[in-house]
Amino acid sequence: MDDRWESEVIEYGAINITGFRIVDTTKKYVKDFLEGWKRLDPVSSQGAGRESISAQAALMYDAVFVLVEAFNKLLRKKPDRRGQFVINGSKGLDCNASSGRVTPWEHGDKISRFLRKVELEGLTGEIRFSEEGRRQNYTLHVVEMTVNSAMVKVAEWSDQNGFTPVAAKYVRPASHIERNRTYIVTTIVEEPYIMLKKPEAGEILGGNDRFEGYCKDLADLIAKKLGINYELRIVKDGKYGAENSEVKGGWDGMVGELVRQEADIAIAPMTITSERERVIDFSKPFMSLGISIMIKKPVKQKPGVFSFLNPLSKEIWVCVIFSYIGVSIVLFTVSRFSPYEWRLLHLTGEHRDPSGQMGNHNSMANDFSILNSLWFALAAFMQQGCDIGPRSISGRIVGAVWWFFTLILISSYTANLAAFLTVERMVAPINSPEDLASQTEVEYGTLYHGSTWDFFRRSQITLYSKMWEYMNSRKHVFVKTYDEGIRRVRQSKGKFALLIESPKNDYINEREPCDTMKVGRNLDAKGFGVATPLGSPLRDGINLAVLSLKEGGELTKLKNRWWYDRTECKHGDKQDAARNDLSLSNVAGIFYILIGGLLIALVVALMEFCYKSHSEATRAKIPLSDAMKAKARLTIGVGRDIDNGRYYTPANQIAGSAEQEQAHSNTHTQV
């Protein structure tokens, strides 16, 4: 840490830096040295002329003094009394031995021993060496950099005791807050931050008791932390604060009152911005927020009569239909080719097949006609049984894969059906800032000359610049107050969106008539702060109070109290579970299909009745009305034991042969 001068480190004051320092500047010996070091000429003495010394220079300085101290002790022993220590006029040290090898200096070991015995106090602390020549009993100081770039000692490290934390010696300078005066707190009326309190019957409110809200409670907590008295006052012009050359001080609103020293503190939903920070001081943010989008809540869409089809997409339903037809055709084809699907019929007398052709007494039959194949596939899809089944291996393979397909499909459909039928969906026209900027049907605006207005005006981001150009070209989208903007959102029938701070958006969405909602992400990140005039002695105290309230959870409790505990809207997760019961509108489609199927069945039955009556009348050569009457009597249960053939054929033409009677007795049952 000492290798970097203080003047170079100070620029990193906002960064959390921890380092080691070996030079203890609090010791008198070090202070005296630094006084002389500072007076030296930096041209002749490198690194001099500064108020501190680097660790490298301090260690070099101590090393020289260790050598000096060791040689002084050695010379006191007079090792040169035989003329063998110095070079001039003495034997000295022969570096060019005639023997061809270099021998150690006889005094080298003595010097090494004297170096290890040196003990002194240097710039880097106590200097002492072990028998192996390693330094011991030295101390390193662990330091941290504070927000004002001061180096604070937080711990010590020594080779004997290791790491030892110490209490930081840095103490924040006491702020000179006057306790015997009443501070003026300017604010602005805006729900739920500051509201005029409604008195009870016969109650007279005065002073700060006239107000209630989040900022009122926050002011009480801060005043309690600081031990001061305050008086709440509503800002005269009803503005937050923007540059205005027409007013004294160049700023209007609450910012202007602080600039002109008309107020001591501003506690309101005032956004911390760089422009305002130039003329006033802000505390740490007591609430984090961002610009959000408020729109009118769309009407919940009632489920359609065919909403039971929603668990599967249209593409899947189309694929299912084609799969059903394809399976039926493949089953019909393999049944035709496979000999195991054909069976021999032994008939007595003549046999007429469904096509009207006369067959022999011995005939081949196949159960899987195209209609029966369609019926088998439909029965399997509906998880029902069927009176026919494939006999061949190929037919059974077709049936098996179709059963597996329908098993997975029906299981997936059933799993999603409940979720789709019990949820009423809201389709918002806008879901993100990108949606808002890419259309012109829904207008959008913000508070005129507010922080949001200033954000869009100054933004260099392409999306937000595009939104600013749209709003600036349509001045009517700007509103003078948030109440006006919220009213426009509610009355616009979904054709106006308000760009508003997220806390205000959340609060309005919890108030009756509960017809607004927040959509999309926040467009930026910023915060509300408590403002004071530049250089105010209250600034540091308010800063610490806000941080303490945030860490203690008091600010979270305040927000819950004024936002969510006082909600006037019912949320879906709090309503009665009966709300999710299926209604008739959810499943009306299946009733329509049932009724339609029954009607179609009746129509088909009537057509079969007419067709069969016509066929019998033609065969028996009788009037159609007589044939229909006979069929009608059979339908209502009269004469079921009467042979149809005997009725249609005149009595004088009826043969007495039993075989002929048998040939005509099955004409009604074969369809």
XYZ file of C-alpha atoms in Angstrom:
671
model
C 0.000 0.000 0.000
C 2.996 2.325 0.675
C 4.221 1.898 -2.909
C 1.463 4.268 -4.061
C 1.557 7.834 -2.847
C -1.478 9.290 -1.108
C -2.003 11.839 -3.879
C -2.367 9.003 -6.373
C -4.627 6.847 -4.222
C -7.081 9.585 -3.305
C -8.862 9.352 -6.650
C -10.069 5.856 -5.688
C -11.894 7.044 -2.585
C -15.221 5.620 -3.772
C -13.780 2.097 -4.106
C -13.474 -0.377 -1.255
C -9.677 -0.814 -1.033
C -7.900 -2.892 1.624
C -4.110 -3.106 1.821
C -1.027 -3.565 4.018
C 1.275 -0.848 5.366
C 4.657 -1.476 6.985
C 5.534 2.142 7.871
C 3.772 3.283 11.034
C 3.465 7.046 10.633
C 2.219 7.483 14.212
C 5.625 6.748 15.790
C 7.806 9.723 16.798
C 10.922 8.373 15.054
C 9.016 8.036 11.764
C 7.417 11.472 12.144
C 10.816 13.111 12.691
C 12.239 11.361 9.655
C 9.286 12.375 7.447
C 9.693 16.008 8.512
C 13.273 15.987 7.254
C 12.311 13.860 4.218
C 9.745 16.434 3.166
C 12.334 19.246 3.267
C 14.826 17.440 1.013
C 15.231 18.422 -2.616
C 13.479 15.805 -4.832
C 16.017 16.497 -7.602
C 19.014 15.374 -5.574
C 17.103 12.795 -3.511
C 14.714 10.656 -5.534
C 11.292 10.346 -3.919
C 11.940 13.106 -1.387
C 9.842 16.209 -0.928
C 6.724 14.229 -0.073
C 4.801 13.734 3.138
C 5.132 9.941 2.960
C 7.690 7.368 1.922
C 7.191 4.197 -0.046
C 7.691 0.778 1.498
C 10.573 0.083 -0.884
C 12.441 3.248 0.126
C 11.798 2.619 3.833
C 13.145 -0.933 3.608
C 16.221 0.275 1.722
C 16.802 2.946 4.373
C 16.577 0.360 7.169
C 18.882 -2.054 5.285
C 21.638 0.558 5.096
C 21.347 1.267 8.808
C 21.543 -2.468 9.574
C 24.833 -2.664 7.649
C 26.178 0.435 9.394
C 25.252 -0.923 12.812
C 26.812 -4.340 12.071
C 30.116 -2.865 10.846
C 30.288 -0.486 13.780
C 30.027 -3.412 16.175
C 32.619 -5.332 14.179
C 35.106 -2.472 14.164
C 34.819 -2.140 17.917
C 36.412 -5.613 18.106
C 39.483 -4.260 16.117
C 39.831 -7.185 13.699
C 42.549 -5.249 11.732
C 45.202 -5.143 14.418
C 47.457 -7.430 12.330
C 47.059 -5.399 9.172
C 44.937 -7.964 7.446
C 41.624 -6.116 7.304
C 42.255 -3.068 5.155
C 43.570 -3.010 1.617
C 45.981 -0.077 1.503
C 49.409 -1.084 2.835
C 48.187 -4.406 4.219
C 47.747 -7.968 3.214
C 44.009 -7.601 2.883
C 41.996 -10.021 0.767
C 43.792 -11.728 -2.128
C 41.352 -12.170 -4.997
C 43.958 -13.755 -7.272
C 45.274 -16.616 -5.230
C 48.299 -18.366 -6.680
C 46.778 -21.676 -5.789
C 44.101 -21.131 -8.425
C 41.170 -21.235 -6.036
C 39.336 -18.502 -4.161
C 39.240 -18.849 -0.395
C 36.562 -17.227 1.806
C 37.451 -14.067 3.644
C 38.244 -14.895 7.213
C 36.093 -11.949 8.456
C 33.040 -12.801 6.291
C 31.592 -15.143 8.853
C 32.099 -12.528 11.560
C 30.223 -9.903 9.553
C 27.342 -12.359 8.968
C 27.120 -13.057 12.708
C 27.120 -9.348 13.550
C 24.370 -8.709 10.953
C 22.162 -11.346 12.595
C 22.731 -9.761 16.005
C 21.641 -6.276 14.944
C 18.595 -4.942 16.851
C 17.301 -1.455 16.165
C 14.136 0.599 15.534
C 13.757 1.549 11.882
C 11.159 3.130 9.651
C 9.567 -0.304 9.161
C 9.379 -1.014 12.874
C 11.473 -3.251 15.067
C 14.360 -4.908 13.199
C 15.588 -8.243 14.541
C 16.861 -11.398 12.817
C 16.712 -15.103 13.602
C 19.740 -17.418 13.605
C 18.928 -18.226 9.982
C 19.029 -14.551 9.074
C 15.275 -14.081 8.628
C 13.590 -10.971 9.969
C 11.275 -11.530 12.910
C 8.968 -9.642 15.269
C 7.843 -7.250 12.532
C 4.300 -5.923 12.131
C 2.143 -5.118 9.100
C -0.780 -2.723 9.425
C -4.020 -3.588 7.576
C -5.667 -0.392 6.315
C -8.880 0.454 4.491
C -9.850 3.500 2.490
C -12.920 5.428 3.630
C -15.339 7.381 1.465
C -13.306 10.573 1.996
C -10.102 8.790 0.881
C -8.613 8.590 4.389
C -6.573 5.484 5.226
C -7.919 3.831 8.388
C -6.106 1.100 10.299
C -8.442 -1.841 10.873
C -6.070 -4.660 11.891
C -2.469 -5.729 12.490
C -0.510 -8.752 11.316
C 2.647 -10.029 12.998
C 4.677 -13.174 12.553
C 4.021 -14.078 16.182
C 0.333 -13.239 16.713
C -0.981 -13.363 13.167
C -4.052 -11.297 12.247
C -5.417 -9.088 15.057
C -8.396 -6.775 14.341
C -8.318 -3.364 15.953
C -10.970 -0.702 16.302
C -10.853 1.857 13.537
C -9.559 5.160 14.780
C -11.525 7.100 12.185
C -14.426 8.941 13.749
C -16.905 10.860 11.649
C -16.713 14.538 12.501
C -19.651 15.557 14.628
C -22.232 17.518 12.666
C -23.321 20.722 14.331
C -27.086 20.214 14.343
C -29.008 22.792 16.280
C -31.415 20.991 18.575
C -33.243 24.042 19.841
C -34.785 25.142 16.562
C -37.609 23.931 14.337
C -36.541 22.902 10.851
C -38.772 23.628 7.865
C -39.554 20.534 5.779
C -41.011 21.271 2.353
C -43.095 18.622 0.612
C -45.819 18.170 -1.976
C -49.303 16.687 -1.731
C -49.322 13.374 -3.579
C -50.818 10.045 -2.606
C -49.658 8.074 -0.729
C -46.619 10.167 0.193
C -48.345 13.230 1.651
C -52.123 13.486 2.046
C -54.381 15.821 3.958
C -55.714 13.909 6.938
C -59.474 13.769 7.403
C -60.365 14.760 10.982
C -62.702 12.714 13.091
C -66.008 14.165 14.247
C -65.277 17.185 16.416
C -61.511 16.845 15.965
C -59.412 19.867 15.049
C -56.081 19.092 13.404
C -53.127 21.431 13.455
C -49.425 21.478 12.685
C -47.947 18.274 11.310
C -51.033 16.315 12.386
C -52.856 17.757 9.370
C -50.919 15.388 7.136
C -50.493 11.662 6.767
C -48.689 9.377 4.392
C -45.413 7.656 3.672
C -43.278 10.820 3.724
C -44.974 12.040 6.914
C -44.024 8.811 8.688
C -40.530 8.972 7.168
C -40.090 12.539 8.462
C -41.129 11.410 11.945
C -38.574 8.585 11.917
C -35.738 10.803 10.673
C -36.560 13.546 13.195
C -36.516 10.963 15.973
C -33.126 9.666 14.821
C -31.657 13.189 14.700
C -33.423 14.467 17.789
C -34.842 17.545 16.065
C -38.216 19.227 15.648
C -39.674 20.006 12.255
C -42.624 21.668 10.574
C -44.182 20.338 7.375
C -45.032 22.891 4.699
C -46.531 22.329 1.279
C -44.454 23.775 -1.575
C -46.009 27.028 -2.743
C -46.034 26.427 -6.511
C -46.871 22.715 -6.264
C -43.806 21.631 -8.285
C -40.918 19.302 -7.635
C -38.218 21.494 -9.086
C -36.794 22.359 -12.481
C -34.555 25.081 -13.857
C -36.551 28.261 -14.354
C -34.789 31.524 -15.140
C -37.910 33.512 -14.307
C -37.759 32.778 -10.570
C -35.196 33.756 -7.976
C -32.356 31.277 -7.709
C -33.036 29.839 -11.158
C -35.072 26.896 -9.833
C -38.733 26.484 -8.999
C -40.581 24.002 -6.803
C -39.070 22.343 -3.764
C -35.572 22.566 -5.251
C -35.959 26.332 -5.540
C -37.042 26.640 -1.906
C -33.911 24.783 -0.798
C -31.699 26.894 -3.057
C -33.195 30.107 -1.654
C -32.864 28.773 1.925
C -36.633 28.995 2.390
C -36.673 25.391 3.634
C -34.152 23.202 5.427
C -35.215 19.767 4.202
C -37.311 18.378 1.350
C -38.966 15.021 2.037
C -41.057 14.035 -0.960
C -41.071 11.607 -3.887
C -38.331 13.678 -5.535
C -36.014 11.837 -7.907
C -32.261 12.112 -7.479
C -30.868 13.589 -10.710
C -27.520 15.048 -11.711
C -29.105 18.405 -12.530
C -30.632 18.726 -9.077
C -27.487 17.385 -7.410
C -25.575 20.403 -8.732
C -27.588 22.820 -6.596
C -28.743 20.710 -3.619
C -27.569 17.673 -1.655
C -29.416 14.337 -1.635
C -29.310 11.570 0.915
C -28.993 7.915 0.056
C -32.205 6.837 -1.722
C -34.985 5.825 0.635
C -36.890 4.177 -2.213
C -35.665 2.579 -5.438
C -37.791 2.940 -8.533
C -37.864 3.227 -12.295
C -40.017 4.590 -15.088
C -42.875 2.179 -15.795
C -45.857 1.950 -18.136
C -49.419 2.293 -16.868
C -52.315 1.222 -19.081
C -55.983 0.537 -18.583
C -56.538 -3.019 -17.485
C -57.989 -5.006 -20.402
C -61.263 -6.802 -19.900
C -60.824 -10.455 -19.129
C -61.672 -12.565 -22.126
C -64.424 -15.072 -21.526
C -63.554 -18.525 -22.766
C -65.085 -19.464 -26.093
C -67.510 -22.310 -26.560
C -64.713 -24.373 -28.048
C -62.138 -23.454 -25.406
C -61.753 -27.145 -24.584
C -59.666 -27.307 -27.762
C -57.134 -24.783 -26.401
C -54.820 -27.274 -24.649
C -53.600 -28.301 -28.093
C -52.682 -25.860 -30.829
C -54.486 -25.696 -34.143
C -51.519 -27.289 -35.867
C -51.714 -30.302 -33.558
C -55.442 -30.733 -34.125
C -54.929 -30.633 -37.899
C -52.142 -33.192 -37.602
C -54.383 -35.405 -35.451
C -57.135 -35.340 -38.081
C -54.740 -36.260 -40.868
C -53.177 -38.930 -38.651
C -56.624 -40.410 -38.016
C -57.392 -40.554 -41.740
C -53.929 -41.915 -42.545
C -54.154 -44.681 -39.941
C -57.590 -45.708 -41.230
C -56.314 -45.932 -44.814
C -53.209 -47.909 -43.798
C -55.321 -50.291 -41.711
C -57.706 -50.802 -44.620
C -54.768 -51.435 -46.991
C -52.889 -53.953 -44.830
C -56.151 -55.765 -44.087
C -56.775 -56.130 -47.806
C -53.290 -57.469 -48.490
C -53.011 -59.764 -45.496
C -54.681 -63.183 -46.030
C -55.281 -63.487 -42.293
C -57.936 -60.784 -42.395
C -60.116 -62.732 -44.854
C -62.534 -65.406 -43.665
C -64.807 -67.894 -45.458
C -68.594 -67.567 -45.107
C -70.810 -70.672 -45.436
C -74.233 -69.522 -46.602
C -77.494 -71.370 -47.207
C -79.272 -70.201 -50.327
C -78.500 -67.087 -52.221
C -76.579 -64.235 -50.558
C -76.673 -60.617 -51.534
C -73.566 -58.630 -50.431
C -73.800 -54.981 -49.357
C -73.039 -53.835 -52.901
C -76.158 -55.601 -54.200
C -74.343 -58.393 -56.066
C -75.504 -61.974 -55.654
C -72.870 -64.211 -54.085
C -72.209 -67.901 -53.999
C -72.967 -70.120 -51.069
C -69.278 -69.945 -50.045
C -68.003 -66.339 -49.910
C -64.892 -64.501 -48.545
C -65.447 -61.630 -46.101
C -63.154 -58.925 -44.620
C -64.222 -57.013 -41.511
C -62.015 -53.985 -42.245
C -63.839 -52.161 -44.941
C -62.970 -48.476 -45.245
C -65.893 -47.539 -42.987
C -65.020 -50.149 -40.394
C -61.365 -49.004 -40.469
C -62.474 -45.435 -39.772
C -64.707 -46.706 -36.981
C -61.920 -48.754 -35.381
C -59.480 -45.797 -35.460
C -62.115 -43.454 -34.018
C -62.981 -45.881 -31.203
C -59.307 -46.213 -30.293
C -58.835 -42.426 -30.339
C -61.823 -41.978 -28.027
C -60.406 -44.605 -25.648
C -63.376 -46.878 -26.307
C -63.719 -50.505 -27.358
C -64.762 -51.850 -30.746
C -66.577 -55.036 -31.811
C -63.916 -55.825 -34.425
C -60.164 -56.173 -34.174
C -57.261 -56.938 -36.516
C -56.189 -60.586 -36.795
C -53.019 -60.164 -38.869
C -49.659 -59.107 -37.431
C -49.496 -56.090 -39.726
C -52.956 -54.965 -38.655
C -52.084 -55.382 -34.990
C -48.908 -53.307 -35.465
C -51.027 -50.510 -36.920
C -53.432 -50.782 -34.000
C -50.625 -50.847 -31.403
C -48.836 -47.726 -32.652
C -52.165 -45.901 -32.927
C -53.072 -46.864 -29.354
C -49.684 -45.607 -28.123
C -50.120 -42.369 -30.055
C -53.564 -41.741 -28.617
C -52.408 -42.655 -25.088
C -49.713 -39.951 -25.051
C -51.894 -37.405 -26.827
C -54.892 -37.858 -24.530
C -52.677 -37.790 -21.430
C -51.077 -34.510 -22.522
C -54.438 -33.034 -23.386
C -55.942 -34.002 -20.032
C -52.983 -32.578 -18.108
C -53.384 -29.141 -19.722
C -57.163 -29.039 -19.881
C -57.786 -27.908 -16.284
C -55.321 -25.026 -16.508
C -56.798 -23.738 -19.755
C -60.414 -23.949 -18.668
C -60.065 -22.404 -15.188
C -58.056 -19.303 -16.117
C -59.603 -16.204 -17.581
C -56.936 -14.527 -19.655
C -56.228 -10.850 -20.088
C -54.594 -9.861 -23.350
C -52.797 -6.537 -22.949
C -52.240 -4.480 -26.117
C -48.838 -3.360 -24.778
C -46.350 -5.603 -23.014
C -43.034 -3.723 -23.232
C -41.502 -0.345 -24.137
C -40.651 -1.788 -27.538
C -44.337 -2.536 -28.165
C -45.212 1.013 -27.173
C -42.648 2.618 -29.469
C -43.459 0.442 -32.483
C -47.133 1.429 -32.750
C -49.222 4.585 -32.988
C -52.674 3.325 -32.011
C -52.020 3.715 -28.278
C -50.782 7.197 -27.368
C -48.363 7.664 -24.479
C -47.106 10.606 -22.462
C -45.703 11.687 -19.117
C -45.693 14.490 -16.557
C -44.626 17.768 -18.124
C -41.253 19.031 -16.814
C -40.897 16.093 -14.425
C -37.889 13.822 -13.994
C -39.404 11.307 -16.430
C -39.905 14.061 -19.006
C -36.273 15.106 -18.502
C -35.086 11.490 -18.799
C -36.592 11.065 -22.254
C -35.438 14.522 -23.348
C -31.804 13.755 -22.509
C -31.675 10.047 -23.352
C -29.225 8.919 -26.042
C -30.702 5.423 -26.275
C -32.325 4.866 -29.660
C -35.569 3.440 -28.272
C -36.103 6.245 -25.759
C -35.076 8.923 -28.264
C -37.724 7.594 -30.625
C -40.320 7.731 -27.850
C -39.292 11.323 -27.028
C -39.666 12.394 -30.657
C -43.160 10.898 -30.690
C -44.220 12.640 -27.472
C -42.577 15.955 -28.322
C -44.384 16.063 -31.671
C -47.721 15.580 -29.892
C -47.728 18.087 -27.052
C -51.190 17.026 -25.929
C -49.814 13.728 -24.555
C -48.038 15.596 -21.730
C -50.010 16.084 -18.520
C -49.678 18.770 -15.850
C -50.370 16.445 -12.915
C -50.313 12.724 -12.329
C -54.015 12.795 -11.477
C -54.741 14.170 -14.932
C -52.651 11.449 -16.550
C -54.287 8.673 -14.535
C -57.717 10.035 -15.424
C -56.794 9.975 -19.122
C -55.644 6.363 -18.826
C -58.961 5.330 -17.276
C -61.103 7.255 -19.757
C -59.191 6.406 -22.927
C -60.530 2.845 -23.254
C -57.014 1.483 -23.612
C -55.833 4.123 -26.113
C -53.485 6.033 -23.763
C -50.491 4.862 -21.697
C -48.849 6.930 -18.971
C -45.107 6.771 -18.299
C -44.889 7.087 -14.537
C -42.605 6.152 -11.637
C -43.114 2.541 -10.590
C -44.130 3.243 -6.931
C -46.912 5.554 -8.085
C -47.943 2.975 -10.669
C -48.089 0.222 -8.041
C -50.110 2.407 -5.686
C -52.733 3.436 -8.246
C -53.159 -0.183 -9.313
C -54.180 -0.983 -5.718
C -56.887 1.705 -5.617
C -60.454 1.596 -6.827
C -61.798 1.231 -9.451
C -58.862 -1.181 -9.931
C -58.883 -0.690 -13.686
C -55.202 0.115 -14.299
C -52.158 -2.111 -14.458
C -48.405 -1.988 -14.872
C -46.921 -3.700 -17.922
C -43.386 -4.450 -18.991
C -40.110 -3.789 -17.259
C -38.883 -0.552 -15.742
C -37.197 1.680 -18.272
C -34.456 2.831 -15.886
C -33.270 2.622 -12.281
C -33.143 5.576 -9.901
C -34.240 6.571 -6.423
C -36.071 9.055 -4.222
C -33.871 10.947 -1.767
C -34.186 13.433 1.080
C -32.826 16.783 -0.121
C -31.011 19.512 1.818
C -29.290 22.752 0.781
C -25.659 22.474 -0.282
C -23.360 22.144 2.730
C -26.180 21.665 5.209
C -25.064 20.192 8.569
C -28.133 17.961 8.403
C -26.882 16.040 5.366
C -24.660 13.472 7.087
C -27.135 12.869 9.892
C -30.003 12.332 7.445
C -27.805 10.011 5.394
C -27.048 7.817 8.388
C -30.690 7.883 9.473
C -31.920 6.723 6.055
C -29.346 3.915 5.927
C -30.264 2.829 9.445
C -33.974 2.766 8.594
C -33.313 0.767 5.446
C -31.122 -1.781 7.211
C -33.656 -2.138 10.026
C -36.515 -2.859 7.623
C -38.482 0.241 8.636
C -38.686 1.549 5.076
C -40.083 -1.772 3.852
C -42.718 -1.706 6.594
C -43.685 1.833 5.609
C -44.157 0.875 1.975
C -46.222 -2.183 2.832
C -48.377 -0.067 5.137
C -49.213 2.615 2.575
C -49.238 0.499 -0.595
C -50.471 -3.019 0.044
C -52.029 -3.125 3.511
C -54.519 -0.433 2.424
C -55.339 -2.006 -0.934
C -58.865 -1.599 -2.274
C -58.604 -4.293 -4.932
C -59.161 -8.007 -4.772
C -56.396 -10.129 -6.169
C -56.829 -13.472 -7.864
C -54.855 -15.374 -5.251
C -57.069 -14.008 -2.459
C -60.450 -14.690 -3.988
C -62.624 -17.642 -3.264
C -61.440 -20.812 -4.890
C -64.919 -21.247 -6.374
C -63.952 -18.585 -8.903
C -61.975 -21.227 -10.736
C -64.905 -23.606 -11.091
C -65.765 -24.532 -14.650
C -68.685 -22.572 -16.019
C -71.016 -23.479 -18.854
C -69.135 -21.124 -21.170
C -66.011 -23.224 -20.656
C -67.553 -26.460 -21.898
C -70.483 -25.278 -24.005
C -68.697 -26.512 -27.114
C -68.868 -30.165 -26.122
C -72.623 -29.797 -25.543
C -72.962 -28.307 -29.000
C -71.015 -31.224 -30.447
C -73.201 -33.695 -28.533
C -76.447 -32.077 -29.695
C -75.125 -31.797 -33.240
C -74.105 -35.452 -33.274
C -77.514 -36.548 -32.003
C -79.293 -34.491 -34.647
C -77.052 -35.883 -37.376
C -77.742 -39.425 -36.129
C -81.505 -38.789 -36.302
C -81.219 -37.405 -39.830
C -79.097 -40.363 -40.947
C -81.572 -42.797 -39.347
C -84.436 -41.118 -41.230
C -82.470 -41.363 -44.467
C -81.774 -45.046 -43.796
C -85.486 -45.555 -43.095
C -86.501 -43.951 -46.379
C -83.779 -45.715 -48.358
C -84.669 -49.146 -46.963
C -88.383 -48.556 -47.476
C -87.730 -47.597 -51.084
C -85.569 -50.693 -51.626
C -88.200 -53.018 -50.136
C -90.990 -51.391 -52.091
C -89.065 -51.808 -55.327
C -88.208 -55.414 -54.596
C -91.705 -56.370 -53.484
C -93.407 -54.180 -56.101
C -95.685 -52.515 -53.605
C -96.468 -48.839 -52.970
C -93.806 -46.890 -51.072
C -96.381 -45.807 -48.490
C -97.153 -49.427 -47.620
C -93.466 -50.196 -47.201
C -92.975 -47.143 -44.971
C -95.996 -48.119 -42.869
C -94.559 -51.589 -42.392
C -91.206 -50.140 -41.375
C -92.936 -47.705 -39.041
C -94.838 -50.524 -37.315
C -91.548 -52.356 -36.919
C -89.901 -49.176 -35.535
C -92.522 -48.593 -32.849
C -92.440 -52.252 -31.826
C -95.626 -53.543 -33.512
C -95.249 -56.764 -35.503
C -91.562 -57.406 -34.853
C -92.258 -61.119 -35.244
C -93.799 -60.633 -38.707
C -91.598 -61.643 -41.612
C -90.890 -58.611 -43.800
C -90.812 -60.684 -46.939
C -94.262 -62.124 -46.367
C -95.722 -58.676 -45.828
C -94.292 -57.102 -48.961
C -95.003 -60.061 -51.279
C -98.667 -60.719 -52.270
C -100.118 -63.871 -50.738
C -100.749 -65.648 -54.029
C -97.033 -65.233 -54.930
C -95.590 -66.566 -51.725
C -93.938 -69.935 -52.208
C -94.257 -72.486 -49.529
C -90.605 -73.372 -49.576
C -88.784 -72.784 -46.300
C -85.547 -71.979 -48.149
C -87.227 -69.139 -50.038
C -88.677 -67.774 -46.802
C -85.202 -67.897 -45.240
C -83.700 -66.064 -48.213
C -86.058 -63.098 -47.703
C -86.152 -62.967 -43.937
C -82.791 -61.098 -43.444
C -83.429 -58.156 -45.749
C -84.020 -55.726 -42.865
C -81.148 -56.714 -40.638
C -78.393 -56.451 -43.275
C -77.439 -52.798 -43.697
